Every structure is written in C-alpha cells, then in structure tokens.
Short mmCIF file of C-alpha atoms and ligand atoms in Angstrom, two decimals:
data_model
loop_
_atom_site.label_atom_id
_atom_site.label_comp_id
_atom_site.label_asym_id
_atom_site.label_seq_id
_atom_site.Cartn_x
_atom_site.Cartn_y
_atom_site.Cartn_z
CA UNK A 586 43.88 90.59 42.05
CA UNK A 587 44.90 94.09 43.51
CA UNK A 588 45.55 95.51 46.95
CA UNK A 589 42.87 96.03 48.97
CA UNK A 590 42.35 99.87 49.45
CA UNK A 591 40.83 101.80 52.53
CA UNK A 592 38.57 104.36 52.07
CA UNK A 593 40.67 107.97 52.59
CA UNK A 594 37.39 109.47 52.99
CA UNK A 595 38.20 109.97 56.80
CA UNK A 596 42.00 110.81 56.00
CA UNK A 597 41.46 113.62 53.58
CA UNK A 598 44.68 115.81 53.77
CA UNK A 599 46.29 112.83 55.15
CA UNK A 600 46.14 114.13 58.69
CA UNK A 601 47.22 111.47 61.21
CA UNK A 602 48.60 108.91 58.66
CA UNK A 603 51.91 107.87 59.43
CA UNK A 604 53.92 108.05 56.23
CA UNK A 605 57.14 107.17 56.86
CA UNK A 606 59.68 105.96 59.61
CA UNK A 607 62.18 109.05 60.79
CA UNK A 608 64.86 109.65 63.39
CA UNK A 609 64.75 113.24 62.20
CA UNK A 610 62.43 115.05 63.98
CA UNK A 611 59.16 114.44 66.57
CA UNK A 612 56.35 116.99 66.68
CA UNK A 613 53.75 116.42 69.52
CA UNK A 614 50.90 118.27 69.25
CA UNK A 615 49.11 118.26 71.70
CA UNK A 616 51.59 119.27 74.50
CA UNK A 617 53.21 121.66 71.67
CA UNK A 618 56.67 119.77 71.44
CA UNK A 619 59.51 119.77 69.14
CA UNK A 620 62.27 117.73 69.05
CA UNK A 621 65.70 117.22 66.61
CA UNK A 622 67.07 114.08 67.01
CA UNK A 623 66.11 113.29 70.53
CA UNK A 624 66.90 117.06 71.20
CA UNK A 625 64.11 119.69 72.38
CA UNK A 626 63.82 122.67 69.86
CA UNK A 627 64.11 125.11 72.89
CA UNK A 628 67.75 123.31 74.26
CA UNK A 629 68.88 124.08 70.53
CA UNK A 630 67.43 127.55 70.32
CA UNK A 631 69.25 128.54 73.48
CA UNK A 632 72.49 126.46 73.41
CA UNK A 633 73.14 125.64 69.65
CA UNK A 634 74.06 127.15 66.55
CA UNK A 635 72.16 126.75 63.14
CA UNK A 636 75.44 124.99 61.57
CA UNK A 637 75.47 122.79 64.68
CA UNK A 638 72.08 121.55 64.02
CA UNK A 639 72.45 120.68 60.73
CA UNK A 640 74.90 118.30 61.78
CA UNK A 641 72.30 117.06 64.24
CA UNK A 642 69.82 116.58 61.67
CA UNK A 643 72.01 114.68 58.84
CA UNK A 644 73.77 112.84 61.59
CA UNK A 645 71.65 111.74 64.43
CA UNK A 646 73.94 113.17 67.18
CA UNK A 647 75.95 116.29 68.15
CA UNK A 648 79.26 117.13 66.64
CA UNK A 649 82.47 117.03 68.26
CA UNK A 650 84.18 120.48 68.15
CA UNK A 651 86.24 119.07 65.04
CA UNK A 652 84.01 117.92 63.54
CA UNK A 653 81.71 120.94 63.76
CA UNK A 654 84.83 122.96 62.19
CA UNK A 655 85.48 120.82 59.20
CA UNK A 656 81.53 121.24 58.39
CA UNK A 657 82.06 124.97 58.72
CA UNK A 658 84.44 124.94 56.41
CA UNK A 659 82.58 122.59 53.94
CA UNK A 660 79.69 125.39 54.26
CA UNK A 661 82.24 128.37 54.04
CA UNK A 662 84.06 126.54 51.14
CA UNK A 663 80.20 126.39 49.43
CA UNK A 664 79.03 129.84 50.02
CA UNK A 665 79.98 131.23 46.49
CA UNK A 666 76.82 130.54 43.71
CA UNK A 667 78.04 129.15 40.60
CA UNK A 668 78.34 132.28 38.11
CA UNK A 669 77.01 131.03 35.85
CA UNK A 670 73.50 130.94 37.62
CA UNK A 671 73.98 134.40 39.12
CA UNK A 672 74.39 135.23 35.20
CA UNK A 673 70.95 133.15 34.71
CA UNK A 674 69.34 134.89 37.38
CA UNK A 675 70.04 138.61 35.90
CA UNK A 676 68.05 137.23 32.87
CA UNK A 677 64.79 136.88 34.84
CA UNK A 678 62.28 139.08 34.92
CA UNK A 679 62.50 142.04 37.72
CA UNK A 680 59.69 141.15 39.44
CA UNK A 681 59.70 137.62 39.60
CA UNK A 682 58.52 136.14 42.52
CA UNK A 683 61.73 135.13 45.14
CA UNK A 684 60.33 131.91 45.72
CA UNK A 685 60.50 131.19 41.76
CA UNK A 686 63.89 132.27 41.59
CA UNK A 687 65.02 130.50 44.05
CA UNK A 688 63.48 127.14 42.38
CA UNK A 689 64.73 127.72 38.89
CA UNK A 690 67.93 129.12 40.09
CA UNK A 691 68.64 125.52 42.40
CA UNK A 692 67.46 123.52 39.64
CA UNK A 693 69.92 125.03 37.59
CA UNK A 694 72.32 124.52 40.15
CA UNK A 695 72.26 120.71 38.90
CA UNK A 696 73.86 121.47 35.37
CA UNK A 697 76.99 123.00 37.26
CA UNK A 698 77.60 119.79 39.43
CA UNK A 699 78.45 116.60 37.74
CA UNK A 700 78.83 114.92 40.70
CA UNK A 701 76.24 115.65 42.19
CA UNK A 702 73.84 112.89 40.76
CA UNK A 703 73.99 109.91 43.20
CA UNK A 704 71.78 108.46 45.81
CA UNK A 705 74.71 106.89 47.68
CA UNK A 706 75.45 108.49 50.77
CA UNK A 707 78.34 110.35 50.60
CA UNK A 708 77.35 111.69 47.14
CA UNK A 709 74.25 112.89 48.85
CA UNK A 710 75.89 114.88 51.77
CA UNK A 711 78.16 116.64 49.66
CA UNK A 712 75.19 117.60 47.33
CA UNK A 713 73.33 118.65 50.79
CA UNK A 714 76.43 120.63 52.61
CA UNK A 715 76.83 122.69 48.53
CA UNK A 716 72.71 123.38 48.66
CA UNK A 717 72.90 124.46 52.44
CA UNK A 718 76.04 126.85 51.52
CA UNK A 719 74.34 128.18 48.05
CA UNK A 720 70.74 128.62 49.11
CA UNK A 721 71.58 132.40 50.99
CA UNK A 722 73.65 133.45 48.27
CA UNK A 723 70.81 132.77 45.67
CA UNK A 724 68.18 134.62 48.03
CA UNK A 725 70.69 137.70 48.72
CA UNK A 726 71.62 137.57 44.84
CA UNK A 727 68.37 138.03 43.86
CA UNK A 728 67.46 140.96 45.94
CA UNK A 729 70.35 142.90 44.97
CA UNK A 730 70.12 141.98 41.40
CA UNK A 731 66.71 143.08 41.02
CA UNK A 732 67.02 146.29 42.68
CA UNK A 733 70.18 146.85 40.12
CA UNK A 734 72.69 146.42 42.59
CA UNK A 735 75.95 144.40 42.65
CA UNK A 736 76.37 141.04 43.84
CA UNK A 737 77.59 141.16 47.51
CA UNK A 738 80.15 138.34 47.51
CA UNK A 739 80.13 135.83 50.72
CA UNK A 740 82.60 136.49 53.17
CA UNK A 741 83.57 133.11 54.31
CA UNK A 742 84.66 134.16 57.98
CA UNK A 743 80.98 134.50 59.09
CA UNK A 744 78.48 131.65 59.91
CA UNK A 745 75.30 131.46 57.32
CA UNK A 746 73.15 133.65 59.38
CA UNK A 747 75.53 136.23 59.32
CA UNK A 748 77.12 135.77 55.94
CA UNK A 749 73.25 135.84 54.58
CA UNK A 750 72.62 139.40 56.42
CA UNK A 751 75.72 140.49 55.12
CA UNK A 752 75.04 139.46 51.56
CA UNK A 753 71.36 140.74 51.59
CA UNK A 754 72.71 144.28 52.98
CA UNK A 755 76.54 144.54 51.79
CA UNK A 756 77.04 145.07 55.77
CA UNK A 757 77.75 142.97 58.51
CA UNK A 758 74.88 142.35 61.47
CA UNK A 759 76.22 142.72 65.04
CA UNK A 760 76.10 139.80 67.25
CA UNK A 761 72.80 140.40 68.97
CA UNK A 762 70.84 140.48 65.38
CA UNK A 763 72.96 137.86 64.20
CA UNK A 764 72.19 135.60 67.26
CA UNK A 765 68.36 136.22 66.72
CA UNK A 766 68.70 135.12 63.02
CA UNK A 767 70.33 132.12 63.61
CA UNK A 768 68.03 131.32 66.12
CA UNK A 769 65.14 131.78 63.32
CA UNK A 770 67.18 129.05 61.05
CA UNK A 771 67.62 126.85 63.94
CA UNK A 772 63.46 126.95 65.01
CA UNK A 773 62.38 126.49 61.02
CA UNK A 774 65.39 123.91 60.30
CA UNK A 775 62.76 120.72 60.25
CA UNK A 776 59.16 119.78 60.91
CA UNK A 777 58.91 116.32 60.15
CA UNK A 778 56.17 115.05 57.28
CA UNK A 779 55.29 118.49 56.48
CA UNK A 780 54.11 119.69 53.06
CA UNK A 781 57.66 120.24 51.66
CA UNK A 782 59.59 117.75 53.45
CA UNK A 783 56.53 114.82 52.27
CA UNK A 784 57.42 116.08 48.74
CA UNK A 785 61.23 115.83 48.85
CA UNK A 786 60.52 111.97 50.00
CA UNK A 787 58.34 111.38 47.54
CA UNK A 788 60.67 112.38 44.87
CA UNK A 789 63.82 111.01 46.74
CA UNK A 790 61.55 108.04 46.76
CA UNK A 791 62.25 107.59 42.73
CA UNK A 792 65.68 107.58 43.06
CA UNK A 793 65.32 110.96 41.84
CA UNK A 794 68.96 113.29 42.45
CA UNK A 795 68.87 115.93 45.72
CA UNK A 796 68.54 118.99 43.11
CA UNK A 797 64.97 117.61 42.22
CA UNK A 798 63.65 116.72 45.44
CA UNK A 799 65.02 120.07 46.76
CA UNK A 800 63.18 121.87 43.49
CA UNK A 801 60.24 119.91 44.73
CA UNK A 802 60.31 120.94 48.36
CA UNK A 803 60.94 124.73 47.01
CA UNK A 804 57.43 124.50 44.88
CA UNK A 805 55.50 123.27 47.76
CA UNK A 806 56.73 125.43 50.65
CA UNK A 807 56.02 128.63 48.06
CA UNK A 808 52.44 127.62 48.85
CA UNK A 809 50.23 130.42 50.87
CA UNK A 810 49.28 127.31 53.26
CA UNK A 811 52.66 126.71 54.11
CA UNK A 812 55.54 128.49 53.74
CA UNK A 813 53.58 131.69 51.80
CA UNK A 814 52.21 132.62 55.34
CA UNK A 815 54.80 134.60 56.78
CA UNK A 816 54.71 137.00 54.02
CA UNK A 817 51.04 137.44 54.40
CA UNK A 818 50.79 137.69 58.25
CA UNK A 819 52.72 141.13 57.30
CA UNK A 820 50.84 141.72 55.02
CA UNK A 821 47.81 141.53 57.11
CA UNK A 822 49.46 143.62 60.13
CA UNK A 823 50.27 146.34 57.18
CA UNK A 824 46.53 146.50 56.26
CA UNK A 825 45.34 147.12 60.02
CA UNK A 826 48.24 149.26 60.51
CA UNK A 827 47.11 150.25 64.02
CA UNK A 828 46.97 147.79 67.44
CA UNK A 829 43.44 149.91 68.52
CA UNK A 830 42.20 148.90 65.00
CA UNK A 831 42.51 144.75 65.40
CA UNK A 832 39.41 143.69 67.19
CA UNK A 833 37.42 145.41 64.38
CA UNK A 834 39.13 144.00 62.11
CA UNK A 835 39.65 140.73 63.09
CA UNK A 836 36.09 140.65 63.95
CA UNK A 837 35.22 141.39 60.27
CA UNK A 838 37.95 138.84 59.10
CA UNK A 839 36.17 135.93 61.12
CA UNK A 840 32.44 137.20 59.55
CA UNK A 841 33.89 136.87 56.48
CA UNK A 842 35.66 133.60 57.46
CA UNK A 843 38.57 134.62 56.28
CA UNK A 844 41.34 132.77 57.75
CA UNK A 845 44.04 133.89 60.09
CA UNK A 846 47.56 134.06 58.32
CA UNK A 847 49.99 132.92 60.88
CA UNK A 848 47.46 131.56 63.17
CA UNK A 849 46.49 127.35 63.41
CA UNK A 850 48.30 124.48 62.25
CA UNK A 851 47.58 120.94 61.34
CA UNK A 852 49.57 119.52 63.99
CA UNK A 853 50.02 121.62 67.19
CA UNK A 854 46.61 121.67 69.22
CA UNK A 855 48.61 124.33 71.56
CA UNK A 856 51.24 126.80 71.42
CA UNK A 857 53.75 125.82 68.42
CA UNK A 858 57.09 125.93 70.19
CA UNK A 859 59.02 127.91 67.87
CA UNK A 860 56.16 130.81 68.54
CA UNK A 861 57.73 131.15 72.01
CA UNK A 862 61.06 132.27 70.39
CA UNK A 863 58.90 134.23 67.94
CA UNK A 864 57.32 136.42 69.98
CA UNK A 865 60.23 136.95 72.35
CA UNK A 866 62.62 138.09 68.69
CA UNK A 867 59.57 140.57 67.63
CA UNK A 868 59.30 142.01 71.02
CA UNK A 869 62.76 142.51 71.04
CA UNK A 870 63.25 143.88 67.20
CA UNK A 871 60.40 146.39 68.04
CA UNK A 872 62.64 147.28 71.22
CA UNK A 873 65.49 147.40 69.06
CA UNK A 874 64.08 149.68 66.68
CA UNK A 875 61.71 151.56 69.35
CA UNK A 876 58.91 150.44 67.07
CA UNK A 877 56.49 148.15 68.66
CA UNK A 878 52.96 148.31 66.91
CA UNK A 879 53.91 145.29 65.10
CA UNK A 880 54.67 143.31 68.16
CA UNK A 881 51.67 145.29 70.39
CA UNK A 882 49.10 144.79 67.08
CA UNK A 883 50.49 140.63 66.65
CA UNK A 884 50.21 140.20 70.70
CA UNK A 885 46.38 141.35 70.27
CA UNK A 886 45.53 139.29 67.28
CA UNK A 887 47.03 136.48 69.67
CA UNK A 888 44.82 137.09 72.45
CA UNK A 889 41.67 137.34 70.54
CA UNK A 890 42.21 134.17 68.31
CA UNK A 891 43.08 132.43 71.52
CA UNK A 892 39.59 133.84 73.14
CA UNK A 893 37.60 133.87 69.98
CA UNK A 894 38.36 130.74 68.13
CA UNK A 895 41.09 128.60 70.53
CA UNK A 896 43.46 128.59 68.21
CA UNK A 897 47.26 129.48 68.35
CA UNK A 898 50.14 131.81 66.73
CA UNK A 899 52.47 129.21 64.60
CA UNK A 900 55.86 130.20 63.50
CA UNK A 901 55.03 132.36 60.99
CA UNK A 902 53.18 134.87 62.92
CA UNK A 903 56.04 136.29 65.15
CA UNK A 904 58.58 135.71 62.33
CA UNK A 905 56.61 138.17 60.03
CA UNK A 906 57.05 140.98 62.61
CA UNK A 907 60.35 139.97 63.22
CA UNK A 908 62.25 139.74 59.85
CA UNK A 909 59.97 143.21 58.88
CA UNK A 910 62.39 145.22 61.36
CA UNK A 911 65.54 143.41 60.58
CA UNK A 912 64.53 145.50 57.77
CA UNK A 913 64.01 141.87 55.22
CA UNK A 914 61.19 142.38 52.25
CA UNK A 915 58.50 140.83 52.74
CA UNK A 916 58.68 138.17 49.94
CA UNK A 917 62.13 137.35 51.28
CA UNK A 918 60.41 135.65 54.54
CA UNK A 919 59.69 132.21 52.61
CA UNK A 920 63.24 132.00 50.91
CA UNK A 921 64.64 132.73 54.46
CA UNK A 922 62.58 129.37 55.61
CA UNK A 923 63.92 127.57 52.53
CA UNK A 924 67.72 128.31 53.27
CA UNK A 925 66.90 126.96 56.80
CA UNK A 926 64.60 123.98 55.88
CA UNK A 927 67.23 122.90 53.28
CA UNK A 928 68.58 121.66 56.21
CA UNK A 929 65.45 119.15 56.91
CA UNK A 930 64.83 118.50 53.64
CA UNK A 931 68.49 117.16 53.01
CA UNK A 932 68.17 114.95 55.91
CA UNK A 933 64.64 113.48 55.11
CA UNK A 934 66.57 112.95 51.55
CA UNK A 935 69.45 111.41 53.00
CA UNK A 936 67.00 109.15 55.23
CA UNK A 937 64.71 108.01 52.50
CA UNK A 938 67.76 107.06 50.34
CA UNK A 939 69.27 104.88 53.48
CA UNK A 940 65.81 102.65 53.45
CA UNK A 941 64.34 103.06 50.15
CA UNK A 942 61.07 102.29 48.89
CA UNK A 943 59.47 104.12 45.98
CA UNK A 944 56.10 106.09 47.79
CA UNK A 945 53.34 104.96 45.74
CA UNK A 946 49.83 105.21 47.47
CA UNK A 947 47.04 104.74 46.11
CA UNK A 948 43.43 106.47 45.41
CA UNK A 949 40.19 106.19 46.08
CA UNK A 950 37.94 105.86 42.45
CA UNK A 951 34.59 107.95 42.91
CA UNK A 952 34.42 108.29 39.14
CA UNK A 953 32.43 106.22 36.47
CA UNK A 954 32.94 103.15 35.50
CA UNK A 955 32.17 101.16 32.26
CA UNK A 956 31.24 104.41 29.93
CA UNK A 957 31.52 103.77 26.06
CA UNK A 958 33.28 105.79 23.66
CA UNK A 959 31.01 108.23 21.89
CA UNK A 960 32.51 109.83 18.28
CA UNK A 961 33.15 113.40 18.61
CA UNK A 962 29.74 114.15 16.88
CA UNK A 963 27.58 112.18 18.94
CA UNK A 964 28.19 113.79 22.11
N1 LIG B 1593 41.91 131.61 60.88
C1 LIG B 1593 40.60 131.41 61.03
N2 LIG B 1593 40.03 130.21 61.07
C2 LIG B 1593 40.83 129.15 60.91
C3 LIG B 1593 42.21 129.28 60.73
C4 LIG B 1593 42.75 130.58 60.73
N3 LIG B 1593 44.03 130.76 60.56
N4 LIG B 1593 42.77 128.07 60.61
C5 LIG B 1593 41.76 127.19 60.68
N5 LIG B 1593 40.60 127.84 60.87
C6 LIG B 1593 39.28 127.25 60.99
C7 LIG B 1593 38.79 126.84 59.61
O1 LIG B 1593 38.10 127.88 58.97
C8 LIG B 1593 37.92 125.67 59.95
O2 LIG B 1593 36.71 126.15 60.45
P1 LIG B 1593 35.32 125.38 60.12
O3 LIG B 1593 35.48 124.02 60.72
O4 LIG B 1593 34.30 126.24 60.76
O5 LIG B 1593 35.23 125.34 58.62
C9 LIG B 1593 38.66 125.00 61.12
O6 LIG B 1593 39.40 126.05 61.74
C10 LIG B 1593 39.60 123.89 60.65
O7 LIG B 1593 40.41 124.43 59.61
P2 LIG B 1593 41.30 123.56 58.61
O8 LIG B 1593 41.90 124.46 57.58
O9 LIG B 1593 40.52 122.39 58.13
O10 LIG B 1593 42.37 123.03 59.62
P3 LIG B 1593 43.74 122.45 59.25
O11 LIG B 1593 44.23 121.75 60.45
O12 LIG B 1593 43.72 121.73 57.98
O13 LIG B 1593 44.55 123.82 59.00
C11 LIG B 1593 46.22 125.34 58.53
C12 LIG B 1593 45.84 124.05 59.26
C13 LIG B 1593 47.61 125.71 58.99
C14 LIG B 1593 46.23 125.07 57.02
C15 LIG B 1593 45.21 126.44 58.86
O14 LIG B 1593 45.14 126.67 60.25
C16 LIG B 1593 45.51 127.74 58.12
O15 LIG B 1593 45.15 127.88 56.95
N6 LIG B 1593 46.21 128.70 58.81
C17 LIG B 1593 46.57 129.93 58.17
C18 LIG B 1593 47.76 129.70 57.25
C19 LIG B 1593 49.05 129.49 58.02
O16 LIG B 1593 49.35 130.20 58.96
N7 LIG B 1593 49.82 128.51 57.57
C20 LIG B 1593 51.11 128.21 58.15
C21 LIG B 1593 51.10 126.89 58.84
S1 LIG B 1593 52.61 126.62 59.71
#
C-alpha cells in the first residue's frame, strides 16, 4: 500500500512548508527579522566581519580570537584557483554569462581535489573553507580574462572582501569601501530554505559530494527570481535613467503588470532587514561618488511600491545601486551573492550531512490513468 499523500494544491511553491530542521538561520517575516545562529543580522552587520560569520554559520557559535585566525589563514591559504581551471576558463566563450562560469568553473574545481569527496565532517569543512577561498578568485578571474586582461593574483594579507576588490580591479579598496563590502557578504551570507540553499540539501541529501550541491545551488540562484534580480533592478534604474521619470514609469510597469525587480519576497511581509543596510551603502556610494540619482530614483520606486502596492525593497534593490558605483558590472552582482552565500550553502551542507535523510517528496498525479498503447500509426 503507499503513503498517503496531501493534496499540494494549497502549497504550490511550497510556501509555508517546513522542510527541514536548521540551527542555521531564522527568517521572520512578518516583523522583518533575521537571525545567524541565535544572532540578529543587524548585531553582525555592525559588529562582525564576513570571515567571522562564516564561522558562526558552520559552527553554531562565535569564534575565539584564535580560532578566528587559524580560519583566516585556512581562507588566505585557499585564495589561489587551481590553474588549471583558470586555464579552462580562458577556453570559454567571451561572453558567457558569469553565473555559468562560475558553475562550470566550481564543478571543475572537483577534478583538482581528490579529497574532497566525503560526507564526513571534517572532509566537508575543508571542501567548504577551499570553495569559500576560491569562489572570488573565479568571479575576479573571469572578468579580467574576458576583457583580455591578466589574472590579478590574491594577495593573502587582505580579508575576502578586500582581496575580491583587489582581484576584480588589480587595486586595493580603502577601508571605508572595503567595510561596506564586507558588510554586503555578511547581509547575503544565508537565508534559510531559500531557492539555492533547498537545492544544495536536496542534493547533499543523496550523499552527493559539496562540489555538486554547490554546482546545484549556483544553477538555481542564477535564476531571475532569485539571485538574477540584482542585476535587473539596475537594469531597470538604467532604463528610467531619471528620478522625475519613475512615477510614469512605474505606473506603466504596474499596467502592464510587470513585476518589480528588487521589490517583494516570499517571506518578509515588511521591510527585509538586509534592505536597511542597503539603502544606507547606496546612499552613501552615491555620496561617495557625488552621484545620487541611483539612490534618489531607488528611494522613489520605494515609496511608490510601498503606497501603490504595499510591498517592500528586498536585498537586491539597494545592492544594485550599490555595487553599480563601487564601479562592479552588472552581471557580476549574482556571483558577488554566490561567493557570500557559499557560506550558507556550506553550512546547510554540513547540517544535512550531520542528520541525513535522502529528500524525497512526493507529487500530486493530475494526469490520466489507465490509457492503452496505440501503434505509431493509429494515433
Ligand atoms: N512587482 C509587482 N508586483 C509584484 C511583485 C513585484 N516585484 N512581486 C509580487 N507582485 C504581485 C504579483 O504580481 C501578484 O499579484 P496578483 O496577485 O495580482 O497576481 C502578487 O504580488 C503575489 O505575487 P507572487 O509572485 O505570487 O508572490 P511571491 O510571494 O511568490 O513572490 C517574489 C515573491 C520575490 C518571487 C516576487 O515578489 C518577485 O518576483 N519579485 C521580483 C523579483 C525579485 O526581486 N526577486 C528577489 C527576491 S529576494
């Protein structure tokens, strides 16, 4: 006899089902809160460092200053790519999407890592600490290599926020732009069962190695519904191009029912959290760079959303703005949330592995039943 199933009619998406047990992270919607571990997102943002929180995340408690050292050095002693995928990579095509790089280039990264196979543990975090160090050299590799430059090799004094501007530019950030970046990695570090995360469980779930999942997690945050939407909430402030031209616009947007980029989320019935930091970087960045249309046209589109339709800024709408005037292209945004959510993803991986059970749900048959086979000419 098999399982009884419930009808996933009033689930569709999922939304609301409980998936899986976590320690990870919390995110309560309705009051917009965000917690790592126990920790609120907006104590980390304005006491912690990205590295810091990573240790958070894999270990379910902050580090001791020695042992937030010897993971530094773990990262710093993982920031060099294998060459022989930064060989790979200058065999792609020149205008490959970053996003597909980046997956092919970390599956790859599996061939040049015997030992990085196992589900145990320990085999795990090492796989997770080489990922976390690797993932900004791919994304800064890639850029330079497709606009025919050379390879700017890590220098393993910095942290990975800085050590990733300095890669991506071939010069160093100063500390004000390099606190505001790490910031960014801390905010987009985890999110509990979202799209990517769900996906590196499910193939964790198998038994599968950490290269997989994390190829898995890649391919779904590349989606335009998740992770794709920072890159097209710039896109949409370069199309209005003007702050006196967004009501009109938006209004047309909405007739159209277009949606938003940047703007709702399935979880936060209120301001996402992370927004807060958002908003405060872009302003800042627009300061920074005495150009504020960006922020002025993003703080409008805000308003009106909120007045027209309720709805809210998530993190990708300030970040857009934001990573524009650190000068970052535009389809650099998602592998910048990647090289942070690597971070998550590696935890959720190390989690499912601790208390495994394969994730096998099942469906809900609205198809035929009890058809007969008609020959090819009958039909
Ligand atoms: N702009 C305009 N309308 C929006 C909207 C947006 N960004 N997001 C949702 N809506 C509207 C939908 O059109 C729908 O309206 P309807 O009931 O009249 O058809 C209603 O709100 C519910 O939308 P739905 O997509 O079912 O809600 P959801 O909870 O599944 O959506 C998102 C969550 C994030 C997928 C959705 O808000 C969205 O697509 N946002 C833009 C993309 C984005 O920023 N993604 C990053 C998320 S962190």
């Amino acid at each position: 006899m098999s399982t009884p199933k419930e009808s996933s009619a009033a689930t569709a998406g999922l939304r609301g089902v409980v998936a899986a047990q976590s320690s990870i992270g919390d995110v309560n919607g309705d009051e917009g809160i965000l917690i790592y571990q126990g920790y609120n997102i907006h104590d980390l943002a304005e006491n912690s460092t990205f590295e810091e929180t990573v240790f958070l995340l894999w270990n379910g408690r902050l580090p001791k200053s020695g042992e937030l050292e010897d993971l530094r050095k773990q990262f710093q002693a993982n920031y060099e790519a294998p060459k022989e995928v930064l060989e790979f990579m200058k065999h792609f095509p020149k205008d490959a999407d970053p996003m597909d790089v980046l997956r092919t280039a970390v599956s790859a990264l599996d061939f040049y890592d015997k030992d990085g196979h196992g589900t145990d543990r320990e085999t795990a975090l090492k796989t997770a600490i080489k990922l976390t160090g690797q993932l900004p050299a791919l994304v800064a590799a890639w850029e330079r290599i497709r606009n025919s430059k050379d390879v700017v090799a890590p220098d393993d004094s910095l942290s990975i926020a800085e050590n990733f501007l300095y890669m991506l530019r071939g010069e160093k950030p100063d500390a004000d732009e390099a606190r505001m970046f790490d910031v960014c990695l801390i905010l987009h570090a985890d999110h509990e069962l979202n799209a990517s995360t769900f996906t590196t469980r499910v193939i964790s779930g198998t038994l599968a190695d950490v290269y997989g999942a994390v190829t898995g997690g890649i391919a779904a945050l590349a989606g335009p519904l998740h992770g794709g939407a920072n890159t097209n909430v710039m896109k949409t402030l370069l199309e209005i191009d003007s702050p006196d031209k967004v009501e009109a616009w938006l209004d047309k947007a909405l007739e159209e029912k277009r949606k938003i980029m940047g703007i709702g989320h399935a979880v936060y019935k209120t301001e996402d959290p992370r927004a807060t930091w958002l908003r405060k970087f872009s302003k800042q960045m627009g300061e920074r760079t005495g150009t504020m249309k960006w922020y002025e046209m993003s703080e409008k589109i805000e308003k009106l959303m909120l007045e027209k339709k309720g709805m809210y800024p998530n993190v990708d709408f300030y970040s857009a703005s934001t990573y524009y005037l650190m000068g970052i292209p535009l389809d650099l945004y998602t592998p910048i949330f990647a090289i942070s959510r690597i971070s998550g993803w590696t935890g959720h991986i190390l989690e499912q592995y601790s208390n495994n059970k394969l994730i096998r749900p099942r469906a809900e048959y609205i198809g035929e039943r009890d058809l007969k086979y008609a020959a090819i000419d009958q039909r």
